[in-house]
Tab-separated table of C-alpha atoms in Angstrom:
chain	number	residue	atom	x	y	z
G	1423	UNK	CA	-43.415	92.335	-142.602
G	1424	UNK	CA	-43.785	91.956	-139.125
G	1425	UNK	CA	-40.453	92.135	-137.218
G	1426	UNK	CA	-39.408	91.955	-133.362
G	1427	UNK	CA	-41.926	93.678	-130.795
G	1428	UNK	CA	-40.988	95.536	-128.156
G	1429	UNK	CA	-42.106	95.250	-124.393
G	1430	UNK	CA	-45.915	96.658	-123.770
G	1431	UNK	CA	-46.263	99.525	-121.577
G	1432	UNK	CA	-48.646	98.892	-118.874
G	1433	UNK	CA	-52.290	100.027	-118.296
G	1434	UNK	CA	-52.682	101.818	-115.656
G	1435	UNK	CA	-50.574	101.845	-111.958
G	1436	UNK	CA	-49.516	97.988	-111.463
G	1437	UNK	CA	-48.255	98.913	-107.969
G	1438	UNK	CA	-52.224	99.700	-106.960
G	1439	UNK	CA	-53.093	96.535	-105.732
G	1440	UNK	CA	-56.734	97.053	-106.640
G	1441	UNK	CA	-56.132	97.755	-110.470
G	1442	UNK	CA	-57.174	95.880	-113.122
G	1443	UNK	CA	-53.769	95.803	-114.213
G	1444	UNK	CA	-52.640	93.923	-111.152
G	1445	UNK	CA	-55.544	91.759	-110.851
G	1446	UNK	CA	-54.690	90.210	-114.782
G	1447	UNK	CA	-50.884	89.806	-113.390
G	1448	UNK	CA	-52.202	87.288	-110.629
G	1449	UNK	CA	-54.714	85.855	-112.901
G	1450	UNK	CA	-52.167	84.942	-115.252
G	1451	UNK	CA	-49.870	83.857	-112.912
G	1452	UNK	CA	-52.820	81.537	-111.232
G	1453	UNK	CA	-53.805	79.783	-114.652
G	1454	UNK	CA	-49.438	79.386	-115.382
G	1455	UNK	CA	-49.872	77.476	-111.608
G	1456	UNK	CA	-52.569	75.503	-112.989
G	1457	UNK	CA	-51.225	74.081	-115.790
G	1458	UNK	CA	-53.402	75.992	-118.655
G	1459	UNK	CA	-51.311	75.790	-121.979
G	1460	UNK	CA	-49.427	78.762	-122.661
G	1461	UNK	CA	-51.473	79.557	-125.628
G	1462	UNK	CA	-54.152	79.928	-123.328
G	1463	UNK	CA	-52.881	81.998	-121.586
G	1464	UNK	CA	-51.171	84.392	-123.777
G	1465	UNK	CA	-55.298	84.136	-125.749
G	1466	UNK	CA	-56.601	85.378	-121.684
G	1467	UNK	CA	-54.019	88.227	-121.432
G	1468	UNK	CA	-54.602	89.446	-124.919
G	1469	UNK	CA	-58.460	89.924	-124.886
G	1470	UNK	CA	-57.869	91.050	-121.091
G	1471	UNK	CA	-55.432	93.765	-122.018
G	1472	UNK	CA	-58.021	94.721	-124.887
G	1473	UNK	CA	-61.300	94.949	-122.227
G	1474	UNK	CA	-58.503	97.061	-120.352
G	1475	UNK	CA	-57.606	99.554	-123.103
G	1476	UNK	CA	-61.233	99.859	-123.827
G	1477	UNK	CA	-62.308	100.381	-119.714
G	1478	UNK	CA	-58.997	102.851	-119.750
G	1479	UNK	CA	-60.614	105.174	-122.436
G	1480	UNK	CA	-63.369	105.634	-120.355
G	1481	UNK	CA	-61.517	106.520	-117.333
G	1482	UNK	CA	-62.367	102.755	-115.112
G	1483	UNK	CA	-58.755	101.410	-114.222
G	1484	UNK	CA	-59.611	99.267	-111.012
G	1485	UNK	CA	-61.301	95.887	-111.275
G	1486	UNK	CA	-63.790	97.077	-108.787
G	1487	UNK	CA	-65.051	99.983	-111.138
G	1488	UNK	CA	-66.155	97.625	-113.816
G	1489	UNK	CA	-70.207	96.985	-113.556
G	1490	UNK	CA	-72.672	94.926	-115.596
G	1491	UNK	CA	-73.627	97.750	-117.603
G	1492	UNK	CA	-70.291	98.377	-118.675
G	1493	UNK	CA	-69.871	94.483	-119.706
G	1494	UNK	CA	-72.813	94.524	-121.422
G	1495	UNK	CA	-71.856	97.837	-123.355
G	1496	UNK	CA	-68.353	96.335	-124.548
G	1497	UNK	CA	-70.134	92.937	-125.610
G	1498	UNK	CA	-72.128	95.712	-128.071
G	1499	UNK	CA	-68.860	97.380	-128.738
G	1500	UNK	CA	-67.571	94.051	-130.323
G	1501	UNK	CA	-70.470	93.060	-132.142
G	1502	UNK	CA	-70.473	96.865	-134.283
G	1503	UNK	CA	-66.854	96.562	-134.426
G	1504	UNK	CA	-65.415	96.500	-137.891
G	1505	UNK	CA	-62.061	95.198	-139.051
G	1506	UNK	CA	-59.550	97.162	-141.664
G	1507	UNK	CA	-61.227	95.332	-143.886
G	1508	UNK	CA	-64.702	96.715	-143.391
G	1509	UNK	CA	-65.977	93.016	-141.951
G	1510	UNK	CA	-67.225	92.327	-138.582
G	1511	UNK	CA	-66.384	90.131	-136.260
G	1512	UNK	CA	-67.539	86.550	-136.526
G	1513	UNK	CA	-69.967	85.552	-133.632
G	1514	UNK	CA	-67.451	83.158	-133.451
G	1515	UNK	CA	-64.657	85.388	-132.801
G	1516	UNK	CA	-66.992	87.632	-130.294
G	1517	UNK	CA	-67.450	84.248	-128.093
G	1518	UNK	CA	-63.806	83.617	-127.646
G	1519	UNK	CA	-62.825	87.334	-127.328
G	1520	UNK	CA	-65.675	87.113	-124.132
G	1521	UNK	CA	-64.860	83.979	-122.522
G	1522	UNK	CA	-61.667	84.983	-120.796
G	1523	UNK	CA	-63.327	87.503	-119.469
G	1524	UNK	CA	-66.045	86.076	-117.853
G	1525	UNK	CA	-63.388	83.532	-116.695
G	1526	UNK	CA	-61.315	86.520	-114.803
G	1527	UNK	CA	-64.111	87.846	-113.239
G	1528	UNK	CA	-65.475	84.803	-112.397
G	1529	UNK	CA	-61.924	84.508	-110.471
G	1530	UNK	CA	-61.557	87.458	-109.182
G	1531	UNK	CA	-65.188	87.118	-107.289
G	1532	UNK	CA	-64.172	83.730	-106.148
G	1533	UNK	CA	-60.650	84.848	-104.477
G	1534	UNK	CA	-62.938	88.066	-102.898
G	1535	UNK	CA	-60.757	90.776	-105.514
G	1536	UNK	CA	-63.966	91.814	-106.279
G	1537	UNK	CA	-67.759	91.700	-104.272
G	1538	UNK	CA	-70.078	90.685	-107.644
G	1539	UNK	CA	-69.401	89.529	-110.757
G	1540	UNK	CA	-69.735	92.344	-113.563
G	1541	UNK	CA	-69.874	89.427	-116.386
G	1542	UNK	CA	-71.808	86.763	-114.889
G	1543	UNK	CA	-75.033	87.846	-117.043
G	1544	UNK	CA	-73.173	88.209	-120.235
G	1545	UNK	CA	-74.920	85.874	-122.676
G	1546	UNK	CA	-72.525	84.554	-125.175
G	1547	UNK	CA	-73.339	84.733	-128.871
G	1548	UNK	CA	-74.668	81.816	-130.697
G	1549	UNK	CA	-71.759	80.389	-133.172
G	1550	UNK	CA	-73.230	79.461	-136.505
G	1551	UNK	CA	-71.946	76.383	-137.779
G	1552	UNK	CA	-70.306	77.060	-141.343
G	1553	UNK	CA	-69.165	74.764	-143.600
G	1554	UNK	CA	-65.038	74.982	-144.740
G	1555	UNK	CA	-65.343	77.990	-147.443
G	1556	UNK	CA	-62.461	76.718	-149.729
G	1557	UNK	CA	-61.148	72.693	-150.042
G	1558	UNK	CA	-58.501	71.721	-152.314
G	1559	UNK	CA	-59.387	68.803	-155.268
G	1560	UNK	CA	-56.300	66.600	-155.457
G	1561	UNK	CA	-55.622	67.720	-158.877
G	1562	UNK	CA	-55.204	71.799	-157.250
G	1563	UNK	CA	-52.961	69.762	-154.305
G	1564	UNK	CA	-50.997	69.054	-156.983
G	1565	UNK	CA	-50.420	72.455	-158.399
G	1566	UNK	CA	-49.865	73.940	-154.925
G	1567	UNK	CA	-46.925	71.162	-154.372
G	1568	UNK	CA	-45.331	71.993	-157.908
G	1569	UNK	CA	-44.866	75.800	-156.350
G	1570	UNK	CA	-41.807	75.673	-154.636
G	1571	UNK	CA	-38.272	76.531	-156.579
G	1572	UNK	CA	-36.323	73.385	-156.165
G	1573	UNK	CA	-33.100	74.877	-157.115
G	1574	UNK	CA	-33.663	76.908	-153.984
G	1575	UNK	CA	-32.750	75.263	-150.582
G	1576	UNK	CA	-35.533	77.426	-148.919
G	1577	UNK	CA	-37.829	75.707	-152.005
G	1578	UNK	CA	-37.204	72.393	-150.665
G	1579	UNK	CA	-37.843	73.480	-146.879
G	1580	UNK	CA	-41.025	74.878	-148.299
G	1581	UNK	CA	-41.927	71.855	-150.184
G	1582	UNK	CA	-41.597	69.669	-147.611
G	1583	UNK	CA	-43.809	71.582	-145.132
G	1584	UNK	CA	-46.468	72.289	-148.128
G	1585	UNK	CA	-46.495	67.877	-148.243
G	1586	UNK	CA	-46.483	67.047	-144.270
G	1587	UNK	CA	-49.244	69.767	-143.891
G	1588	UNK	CA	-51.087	67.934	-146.822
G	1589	UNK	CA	-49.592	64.482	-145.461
G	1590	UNK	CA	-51.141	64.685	-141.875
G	1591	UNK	CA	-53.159	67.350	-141.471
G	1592	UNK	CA	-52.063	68.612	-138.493
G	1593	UNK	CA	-52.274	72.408	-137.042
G	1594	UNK	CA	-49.979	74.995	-137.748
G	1595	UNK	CA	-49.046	75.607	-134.205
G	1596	UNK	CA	-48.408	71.870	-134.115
G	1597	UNK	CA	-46.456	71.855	-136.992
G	1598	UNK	CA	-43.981	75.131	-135.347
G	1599	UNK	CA	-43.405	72.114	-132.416
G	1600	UNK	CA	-42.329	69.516	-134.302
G	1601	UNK	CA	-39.166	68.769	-133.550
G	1602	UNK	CA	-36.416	66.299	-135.018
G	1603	UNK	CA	-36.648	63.452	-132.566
G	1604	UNK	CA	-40.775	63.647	-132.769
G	1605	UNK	CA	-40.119	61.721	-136.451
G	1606	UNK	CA	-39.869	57.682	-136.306
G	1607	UNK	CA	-38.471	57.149	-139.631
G	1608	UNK	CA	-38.746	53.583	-139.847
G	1609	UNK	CA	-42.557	52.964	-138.770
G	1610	UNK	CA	-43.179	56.511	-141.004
G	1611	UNK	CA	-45.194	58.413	-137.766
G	1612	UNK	CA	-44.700	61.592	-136.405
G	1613	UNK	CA	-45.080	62.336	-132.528
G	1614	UNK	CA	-47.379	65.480	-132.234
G	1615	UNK	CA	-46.043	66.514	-128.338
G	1616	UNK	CA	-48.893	68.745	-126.452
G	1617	UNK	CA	-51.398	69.239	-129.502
G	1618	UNK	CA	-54.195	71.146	-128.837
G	1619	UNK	CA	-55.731	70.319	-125.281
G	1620	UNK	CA	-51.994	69.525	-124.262
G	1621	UNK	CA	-53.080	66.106	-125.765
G	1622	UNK	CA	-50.512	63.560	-127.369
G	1623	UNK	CA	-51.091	61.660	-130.390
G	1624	UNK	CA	-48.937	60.067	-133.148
G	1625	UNK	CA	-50.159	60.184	-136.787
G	1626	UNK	CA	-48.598	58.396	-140.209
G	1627	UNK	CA	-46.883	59.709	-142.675
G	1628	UNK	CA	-47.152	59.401	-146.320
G	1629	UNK	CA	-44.061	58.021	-148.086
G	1630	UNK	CA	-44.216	61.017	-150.245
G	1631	UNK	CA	-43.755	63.586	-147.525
G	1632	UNK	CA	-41.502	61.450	-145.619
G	1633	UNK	CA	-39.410	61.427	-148.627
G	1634	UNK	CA	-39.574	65.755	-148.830
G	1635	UNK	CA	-38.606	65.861	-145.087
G	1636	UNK	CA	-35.918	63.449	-145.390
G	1637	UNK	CA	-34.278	65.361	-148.568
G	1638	UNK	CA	-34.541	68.487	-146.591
G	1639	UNK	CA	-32.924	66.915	-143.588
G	1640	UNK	CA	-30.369	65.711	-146.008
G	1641	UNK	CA	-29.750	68.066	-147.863
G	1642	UNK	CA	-30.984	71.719	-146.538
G	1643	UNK	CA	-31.236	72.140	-142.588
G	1644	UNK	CA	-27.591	71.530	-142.410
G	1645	UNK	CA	-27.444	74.700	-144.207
G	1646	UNK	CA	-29.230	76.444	-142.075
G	1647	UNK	CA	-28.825	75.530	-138.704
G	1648	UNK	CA	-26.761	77.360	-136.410
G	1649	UNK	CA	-24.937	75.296	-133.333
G	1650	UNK	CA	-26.118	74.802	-130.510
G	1651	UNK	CA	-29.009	73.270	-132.754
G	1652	UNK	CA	-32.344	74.263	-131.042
G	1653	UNK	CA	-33.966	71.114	-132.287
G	1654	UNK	CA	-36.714	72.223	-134.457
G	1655	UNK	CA	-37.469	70.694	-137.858
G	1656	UNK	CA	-38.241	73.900	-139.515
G	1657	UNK	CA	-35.504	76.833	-140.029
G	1658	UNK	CA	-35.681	79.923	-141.381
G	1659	UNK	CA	-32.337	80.995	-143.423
G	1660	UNK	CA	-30.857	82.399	-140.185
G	1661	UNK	CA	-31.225	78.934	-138.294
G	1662	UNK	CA	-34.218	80.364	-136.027
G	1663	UNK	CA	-37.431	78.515	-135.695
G	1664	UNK	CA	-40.636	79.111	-137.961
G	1665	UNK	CA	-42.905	81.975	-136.525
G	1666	UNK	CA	-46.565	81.245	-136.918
G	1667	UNK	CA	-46.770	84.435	-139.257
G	1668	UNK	CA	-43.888	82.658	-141.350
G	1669	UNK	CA	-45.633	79.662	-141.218
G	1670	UNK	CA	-48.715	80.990	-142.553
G	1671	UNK	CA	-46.983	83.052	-145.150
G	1672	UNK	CA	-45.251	80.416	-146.480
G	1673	UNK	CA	-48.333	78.174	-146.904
G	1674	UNK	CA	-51.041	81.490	-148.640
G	1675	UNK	CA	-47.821	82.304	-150.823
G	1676	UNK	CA	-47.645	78.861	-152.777
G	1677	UNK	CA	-52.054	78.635	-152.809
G	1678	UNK	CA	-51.976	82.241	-154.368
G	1679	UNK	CA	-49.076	81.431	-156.952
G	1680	UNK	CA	-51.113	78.524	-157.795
G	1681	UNK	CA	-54.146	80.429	-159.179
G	1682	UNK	CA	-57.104	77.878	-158.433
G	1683	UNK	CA	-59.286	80.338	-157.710
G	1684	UNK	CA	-59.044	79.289	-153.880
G	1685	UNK	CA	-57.588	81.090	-151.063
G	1686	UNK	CA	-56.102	79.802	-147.561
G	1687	UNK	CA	-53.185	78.932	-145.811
G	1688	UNK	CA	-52.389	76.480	-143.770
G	1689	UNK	CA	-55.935	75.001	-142.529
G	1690	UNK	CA	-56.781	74.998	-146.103
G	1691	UNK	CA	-54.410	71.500	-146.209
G	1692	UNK	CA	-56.305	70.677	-143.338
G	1693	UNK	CA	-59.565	70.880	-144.506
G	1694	UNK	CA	-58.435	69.627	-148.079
G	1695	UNK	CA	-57.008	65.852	-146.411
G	1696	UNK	CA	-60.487	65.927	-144.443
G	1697	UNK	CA	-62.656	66.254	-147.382
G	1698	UNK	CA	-60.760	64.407	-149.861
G	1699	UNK	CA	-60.256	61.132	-147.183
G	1700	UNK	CA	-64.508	61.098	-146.334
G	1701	UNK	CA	-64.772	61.271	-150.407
G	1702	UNK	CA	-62.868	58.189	-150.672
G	1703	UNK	CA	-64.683	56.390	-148.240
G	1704	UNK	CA	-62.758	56.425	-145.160
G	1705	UNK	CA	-64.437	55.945	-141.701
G	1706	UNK	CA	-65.315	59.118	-139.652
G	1707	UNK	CA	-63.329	57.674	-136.406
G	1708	UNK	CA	-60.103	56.875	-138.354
G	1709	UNK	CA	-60.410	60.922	-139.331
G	1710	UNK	CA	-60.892	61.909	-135.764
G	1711	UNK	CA	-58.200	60.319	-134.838
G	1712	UNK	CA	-55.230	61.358	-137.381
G	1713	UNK	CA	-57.088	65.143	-137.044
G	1714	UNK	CA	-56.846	65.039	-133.010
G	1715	UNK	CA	-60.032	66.420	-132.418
G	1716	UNK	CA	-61.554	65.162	-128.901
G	1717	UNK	CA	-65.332	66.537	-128.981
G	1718	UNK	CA	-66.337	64.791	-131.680
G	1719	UNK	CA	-68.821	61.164	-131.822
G	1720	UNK	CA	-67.287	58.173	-131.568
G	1721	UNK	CA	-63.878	59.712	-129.956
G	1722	UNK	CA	-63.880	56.878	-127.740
G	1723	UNK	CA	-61.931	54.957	-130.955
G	1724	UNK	CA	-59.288	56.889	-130.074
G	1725	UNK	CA	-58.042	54.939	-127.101
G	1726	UNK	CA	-57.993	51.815	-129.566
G	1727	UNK	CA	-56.596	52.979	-132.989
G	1728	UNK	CA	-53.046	52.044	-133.486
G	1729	UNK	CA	-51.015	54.297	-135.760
G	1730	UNK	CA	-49.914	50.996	-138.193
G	1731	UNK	CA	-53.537	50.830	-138.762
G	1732	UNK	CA	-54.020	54.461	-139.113
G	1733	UNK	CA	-50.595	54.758	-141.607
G	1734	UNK	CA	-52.179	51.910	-143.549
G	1735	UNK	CA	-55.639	53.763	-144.037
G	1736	UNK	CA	-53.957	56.870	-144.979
G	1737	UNK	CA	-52.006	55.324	-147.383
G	1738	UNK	CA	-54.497	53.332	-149.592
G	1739	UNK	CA	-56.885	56.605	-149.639
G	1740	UNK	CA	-54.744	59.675	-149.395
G	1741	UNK	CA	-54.129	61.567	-153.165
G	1742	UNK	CA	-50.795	61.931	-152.642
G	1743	UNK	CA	-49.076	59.567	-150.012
G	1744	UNK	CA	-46.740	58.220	-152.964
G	1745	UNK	CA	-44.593	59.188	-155.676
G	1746	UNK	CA	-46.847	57.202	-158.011
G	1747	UNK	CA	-50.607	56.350	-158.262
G	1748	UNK	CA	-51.001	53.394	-156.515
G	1749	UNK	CA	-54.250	53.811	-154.424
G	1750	UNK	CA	-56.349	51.296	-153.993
G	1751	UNK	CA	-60.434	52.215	-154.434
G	1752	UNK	CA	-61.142	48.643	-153.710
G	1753	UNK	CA	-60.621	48.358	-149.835
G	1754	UNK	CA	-62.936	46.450	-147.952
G	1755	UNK	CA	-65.072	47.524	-145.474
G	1756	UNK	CA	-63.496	46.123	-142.275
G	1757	UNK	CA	-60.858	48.745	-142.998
G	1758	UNK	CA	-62.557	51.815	-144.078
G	1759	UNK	CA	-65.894	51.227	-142.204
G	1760	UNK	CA	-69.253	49.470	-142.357
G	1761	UNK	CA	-70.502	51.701	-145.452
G	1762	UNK	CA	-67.206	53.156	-146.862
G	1763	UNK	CA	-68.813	54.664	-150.380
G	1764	UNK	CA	-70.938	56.644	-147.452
G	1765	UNK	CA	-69.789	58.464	-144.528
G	1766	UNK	CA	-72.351	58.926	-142.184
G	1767	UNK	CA	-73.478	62.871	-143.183
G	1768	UNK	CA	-74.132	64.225	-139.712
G	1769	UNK	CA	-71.022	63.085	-138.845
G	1770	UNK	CA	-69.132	64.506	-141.957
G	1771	UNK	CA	-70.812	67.861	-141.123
G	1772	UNK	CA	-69.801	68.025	-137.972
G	1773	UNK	CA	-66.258	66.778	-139.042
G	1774	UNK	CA	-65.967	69.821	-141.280
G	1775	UNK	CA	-67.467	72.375	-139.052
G	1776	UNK	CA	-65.226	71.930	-136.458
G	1777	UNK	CA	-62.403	72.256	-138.835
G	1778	UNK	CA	-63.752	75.861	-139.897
G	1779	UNK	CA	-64.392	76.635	-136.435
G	1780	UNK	CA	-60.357	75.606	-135.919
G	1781	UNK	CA	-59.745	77.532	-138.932
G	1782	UNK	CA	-61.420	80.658	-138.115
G	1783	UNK	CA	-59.514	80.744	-135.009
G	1784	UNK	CA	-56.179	80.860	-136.936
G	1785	UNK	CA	-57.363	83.296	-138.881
G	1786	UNK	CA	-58.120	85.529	-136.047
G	1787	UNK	CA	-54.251	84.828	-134.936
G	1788	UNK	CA	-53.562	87.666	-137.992
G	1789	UNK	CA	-56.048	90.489	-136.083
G	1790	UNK	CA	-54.659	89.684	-132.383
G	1791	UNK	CA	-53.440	92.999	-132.475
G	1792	UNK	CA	-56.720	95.050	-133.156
G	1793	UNK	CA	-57.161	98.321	-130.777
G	1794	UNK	CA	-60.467	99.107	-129.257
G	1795	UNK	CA	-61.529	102.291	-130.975
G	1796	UNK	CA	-64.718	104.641	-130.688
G	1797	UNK	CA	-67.749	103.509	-129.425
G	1798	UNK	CA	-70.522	101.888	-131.026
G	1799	UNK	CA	-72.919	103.910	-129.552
G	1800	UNK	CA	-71.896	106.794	-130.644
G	1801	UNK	CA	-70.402	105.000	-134.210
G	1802	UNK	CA	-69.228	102.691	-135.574
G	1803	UNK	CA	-65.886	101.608	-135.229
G	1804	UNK	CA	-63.105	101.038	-137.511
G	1805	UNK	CA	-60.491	98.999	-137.359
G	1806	UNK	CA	-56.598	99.794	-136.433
G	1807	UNK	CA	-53.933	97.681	-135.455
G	1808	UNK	CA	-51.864	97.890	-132.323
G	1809	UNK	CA	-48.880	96.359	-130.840
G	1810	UNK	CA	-49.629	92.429	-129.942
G	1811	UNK	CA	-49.108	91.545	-126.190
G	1812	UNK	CA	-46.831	88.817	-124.746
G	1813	UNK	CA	-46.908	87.157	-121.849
G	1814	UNK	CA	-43.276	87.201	-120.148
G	1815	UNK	CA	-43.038	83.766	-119.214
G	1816	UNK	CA	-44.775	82.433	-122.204
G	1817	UNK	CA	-41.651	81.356	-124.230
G	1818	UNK	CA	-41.937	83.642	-127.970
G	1819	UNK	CA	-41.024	82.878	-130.934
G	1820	UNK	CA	-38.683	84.799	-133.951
G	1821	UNK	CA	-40.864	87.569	-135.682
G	1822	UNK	CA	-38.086	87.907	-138.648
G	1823	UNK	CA	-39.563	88.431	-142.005
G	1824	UNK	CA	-41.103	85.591	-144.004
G	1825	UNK	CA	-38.296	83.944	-145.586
């Protein structure tokens, strides 16, 4: 259970216009003036405020104080570090937990806050590039879906989020945004507004989920929606908007109850569409483009896939985008590629390590709250949870219990 937060005492004096403390205000307020995505910013202020609590233990408070050795020290303070679990940190994890930093102080030497930069030398670990650790075969899909309590209005809510995740793929913190007006019912597409890289994109929908989100628009967010209506597609019983904690709850509750042996929550339905579409054959570029992923080879498809095309794809390969079995193995290739029985493998690879490296960044959304403890150099630390930061004008979301 993780329920409302309060406000976070500060770190240190922030009327001392040399503090650290002050310094991470204006930084903040200088990438909200830019346009950085408020999850961006909310990621700099949290690893920020957890460099400060860690500089704060050792008596540095000003921005000024802080000196390469010191960086360097704290980059070795991460890499002993040791969750409540007993496992490190991912080099993974270490990189992102370091890049705002040298970001900041990057700034702060630029806008003359401070004379050098402390972090400018700080050599950023090497991410290894894993393969997903758990995928779904249609057949577990199936025993996932079969979960929810029907009889239970909340069971149909659930249902219908277990089948869009499966349905589209799409990221959990896109799924929290989707609101009602994002879904064009007639063409079956859903509008994902601001996805990650405040990108836009519109992606199909199965006639199977579409019929889930239409019963539970029929039949169960009346229910729970409280006037004015906020909007969202998603309620919990109170007529609030999914938290990502619910969100992920929801999803790891129904895998678990399933008992396939597999773990996850909801990147695991990401992953699973992924893997199951390049096993039927489908072209890499049609999977960049329902996934949204920008970095990838051959992106530049993206300016000319149309979402018909896409839905129609989807459709003929995707385990479960109908009521009934009615997928067709026998496409040609002008619509699932030049060699559909063979996805090119680099590509594939890089397809699914991208989609770990997205997963093991919502993983890490369930440790945000980690407190620097002792010091590696003296031992090894173990790991404790604090209270989670917000960022004031960073709009939050409910924290009521999973539902």
């Amino acid at each position: 259970h993780r329920g409302p937060r309060g406000p976070v005492e500060p770190i240190g004096d922030i009327g001392d216009r040399h503090s650290l403390e002050f310094h991470i205000a204006e930084f903040l307020e200088w990438s909200a003036v830019r346009g950085f995505a408020d999850t961006t910013i909310v990621t700099r202020k949290r690893e920020l405020d957890r460099l400060h609590r860690w500089l704060a233990e050792r008596g540095v408070t000003r921005t000024a104080e802080v000196t390469k050795p010191m960086m360097d020290r704290y980059q070795r303070w991460l890499f002993h570090y040791r969750k409540a679990n007993g496992q490190p940190l991912t080099f993974l994890t270490q990189k992102n937990r370091l890049m705002p930093l040298r970001t900041f102080f990057s700034w702060a030497t630029r806008t003359n806050r401070i004379l050098y930069n402390p972090a400018a030398d700080i050599e950023l670990p090497r991410v290894e590039h894993r393969l997903p650790a758990a995928v779904l075969t249609a057949t577990e899909v199936e025993t996932v879906m079969c979960g929810p309590d029907l009889d239970d209005p909340l069971g149909v809510r659930d249902r219908a989020i277990l089948e869009l995740f499966y349905a589209t793929g799409i990221r959990r913190a896109e799924m929290l945004r989707v609101r009602l007006f994002d879904f064009d019912f007639e063409r079956r597409a859903l509008s994902i507004r601001q996805g990650k890289g405040k990108r836009d994109r519109t992606v199909p929908v199965t006639e199977r989920a579409m019929a889930w989100v239409l019963r539970y628009l029929t039949d169960v967010r009346p229910r729970l929606v409280m006037e004015p209506d906020p909007g969202w597609l998603f309620l919990t019983f109170d007529g609030e908007p999914l938290s990502p904690h619910t969100m992920s709850y929801i999803a790891r509750r129904y895998v678990t109850a399933a008992d396939v042996g597999k773990t996850g929550s909801c990147h695991l339905f990401r992953h699973t569409l992924a893997t199951l579409l390049l096993e039927a054959g489908v072209d890499i570029r049609w999977i960049q483009a329902l996934l949204g992923h920008a970095n990838l080879t051959s992106t530049q498809i993206y300016t000319r896939v149309s979402v018909s095309a896409l839905g129609a794809i989807v459709d003929a390969a995707h385990p479960g985008a109908a009521n009934h079995r009615n997928r067709d193995r026998g496409l040609d290739s002008d619509e699932l590629g030049d060699d559909p029985g063979f996805p090119d493998p680099v590509e594939a690879a890089a397809l699914l390590a991208a989609l770990e490296a997205e997963g093991d960044l919502e993983h890490d959304d369930h440790d945000l709250a980690d407190e620097p403890g002792g010091d590696p150099d003296d031992v090894t630390a173990a790991g404790g949870r604090g209270a989670k930061t917000t960022l004031g004008w960073a709009q939050g979301r409910n924290r009521s219990a999973p539902t």
